[in-house]
XYZ file of C-alpha atoms in Angstrom:
188
model
C -17.041 4.128 -6.182
C -17.186 7.476 -4.391
C -14.341 8.021 -1.991
C -15.196 11.497 -0.729
C -13.621 11.462 2.708
C -10.612 9.477 1.651
C -9.526 6.008 2.567
C -8.209 4.932 5.923
C -6.827 1.471 6.542
C -7.601 0.688 10.172
C -5.889 -2.164 12.023
C -8.597 -4.366 13.551
C -8.724 -7.610 15.499
C -9.216 -10.717 13.381
C -11.580 -12.404 13.170
C -14.345 -10.172 14.381
C -16.188 -11.388 17.445
C -19.359 -9.327 17.178
C -21.207 -7.199 14.634
C -18.278 -4.793 14.261
C -14.522 -5.139 14.042
C -12.686 -3.973 17.150
C -9.867 -1.553 16.354
C -6.399 -2.515 17.499
C -5.041 -0.296 20.268
C -2.507 2.219 18.915
C -0.071 0.891 21.561
C 0.567 -2.022 19.148
C 2.218 0.530 16.829
C 3.786 2.876 19.382
C 7.325 2.044 18.233
C 6.559 3.702 14.880
C 6.680 7.006 16.789
C 10.425 6.629 17.340
C 10.909 6.676 13.572
C 9.209 10.065 13.391
C 11.790 11.435 15.840
C 14.824 10.280 13.849
C 16.887 13.331 12.835
C 17.347 12.559 9.131
C 13.883 11.191 8.414
C 11.926 12.687 5.503
C 8.953 14.758 6.645
C 6.318 12.561 4.905
C 7.906 9.455 6.432
C 7.825 10.997 9.891
C 4.225 12.130 9.461
C 3.092 8.657 8.364
C 4.994 6.921 11.175
C 3.590 9.308 13.788
C 0.018 8.893 12.498
C 0.353 5.098 12.645
C 1.803 5.307 16.171
C -1.033 7.511 17.415
C -3.988 5.881 15.650
C -3.149 2.399 14.371
C -4.333 3.556 10.941
C -2.926 4.620 7.581
C -4.450 7.392 5.520
C -4.211 5.272 2.417
C -5.730 7.405 -0.339
C -2.376 8.711 -1.591
C -0.990 5.186 -1.962
C -3.856 3.436 -3.748
C -2.723 3.866 -7.369
C 0.847 2.920 -6.540
C -0.116 -0.184 -4.552
C -2.570 -1.264 -7.248
C 0.157 -0.918 -9.888
C 2.782 -2.739 -7.829
C 0.465 -5.624 -6.962
C -1.313 -5.817 -10.324
C -4.868 -5.505 -9.021
C -7.417 -2.728 -8.584
C -8.744 -1.533 -5.248
C -6.240 -3.441 -3.107
C -6.266 -0.987 -0.190
C -10.029 -0.519 -0.567
C -10.434 -4.288 -0.091
C -12.808 -4.249 -3.053
C -12.544 -7.997 -3.635
C -14.155 -8.650 -0.267
C -16.682 -5.848 -0.794
C -17.662 -7.315 -4.176
C -18.494 -10.589 -2.452
C -20.891 -8.765 -0.082
C -18.392 -9.069 2.718
C -16.945 -6.311 4.806
C -14.078 -4.458 3.122
C -11.346 -6.152 5.150
C -7.832 -7.278 4.292
C -7.134 -10.413 6.332
C -3.697 -11.103 7.885
C -2.583 -13.128 4.839
C -3.589 -10.244 2.576
C -1.618 -7.872 4.796
C 1.440 -10.120 4.399
C 0.992 -10.100 0.615
C 0.753 -6.284 0.520
C 3.752 -5.925 2.835
C 5.813 -8.333 0.734
C 5.071 -6.493 -2.499
C 5.939 -3.136 -0.953
C 9.099 -4.516 0.666
C 10.332 -5.966 -2.647
C 9.629 -2.657 -4.361
C 11.457 -0.613 -1.694
C 14.441 -2.923 -2.023
C 14.365 -2.778 -5.832
C 14.160 1.021 -5.750
C 17.332 1.414 -3.684
C 19.584 2.029 -6.697
C 17.241 4.812 -7.899
C 17.597 6.822 -4.705
C 15.156 8.007 -2.086
C 12.642 9.850 -4.286
C 9.954 7.558 -5.693
C 8.245 8.957 -8.786
C 6.092 7.542 -11.561
C 9.177 7.171 -13.763
C 11.265 5.390 -11.133
C 8.357 3.064 -10.326
C 8.144 2.167 -14.021
C 11.901 1.465 -14.142
C 11.882 -0.717 -11.028
C 8.944 -2.701 -12.356
C 10.478 -3.094 -15.817
C 13.690 -4.400 -14.268
C 11.806 -6.859 -12.067
C 9.625 -8.108 -14.918
C 12.500 -8.422 -17.409
C 14.168 -10.976 -15.168
C 11.062 -13.161 -14.874
C 9.144 -15.678 -16.939
C 6.886 -14.392 -19.697
C 8.744 -11.087 -19.605
C 7.484 -9.846 -22.984
C 3.829 -10.446 -22.079
C 4.232 -8.868 -18.651
C 6.040 -5.840 -20.071
C 3.090 -5.270 -22.442
C 0.749 -5.518 -19.450
C 2.898 -3.031 -17.527
C 2.946 -0.569 -20.431
C -0.861 -0.773 -20.621
C -1.173 -0.127 -16.865
C 1.244 2.806 -17.021
C -0.591 4.319 -20.003
C -3.928 3.972 -18.191
C -2.549 5.968 -15.242
C -1.730 8.943 -17.458
C -4.277 11.736 -17.879
C -5.930 12.704 -21.179
C -2.960 14.907 -22.082
C -0.543 12.017 -21.510
C 0.841 13.406 -18.248
C 2.010 10.953 -15.620
C 0.607 11.015 -12.070
C 2.497 13.399 -9.803
C 3.749 10.744 -7.432
C 6.415 11.831 -5.045
C 7.114 9.532 -2.144
C 10.153 9.038 -0.007
C 11.382 5.457 -0.262
C 11.441 5.389 3.542
C 7.763 6.398 3.566
C 6.896 3.312 1.548
C 9.018 1.217 3.905
C 6.893 2.512 6.806
C 3.735 1.739 4.844
C 5.023 -1.811 4.292
C 5.872 -1.984 7.995
C 2.255 -1.235 8.949
C 0.940 -4.156 6.885
C 3.796 -6.415 8.033
C 2.971 -5.653 11.687
C -0.676 -6.505 11.050
C 0.282 -9.781 9.371
C 2.742 -10.814 12.076
C 0.347 -10.114 14.931
C -2.713 -11.587 13.246
C -4.525 -8.286 12.702
C -6.695 -7.463 9.737
C -7.139 -4.079 8.077
C -10.580 -2.537 7.658
C -10.975 -0.202 4.688
C -12.922 2.791 6.001
C -14.000 5.368 3.422
């Protein structure tokens, strides 16, 4: 799949009423702008919140690998499951709730590791979450395979660097869509 211009997740009205999905007015997300003005907010968090407030979209390219790892699927933010079924690449409101829930649980689980989210801290949070569950040994093997696959040919980890608050804002975008019955169109 070629993703030359990057991926944007655009909030749209659900279900569509004509040939195209109607974008949600940015006014539905205007309160995200207040987050960008908070004095102690990390710059990436503020930038994401402001972009959501102004456009009702998320520039999602930077988050795709992380979200895929956290949720255990490929192409989540690209809505590839729908695209594979010859449907529009859309994440319905239930899918938005699922994405938001996974991100929210991760943000909460990452609290004891601080505000900087890296590949290593993601691996630790996931290992801790999996170790407490059923079939822990099998799931830990799956996780190790996923983490290894994300490394480059030299064995270097991805250079992820997110503020935990940034991921909370990302979760907030999908939660807002779910709560208000919006879908998300994957535009790339």
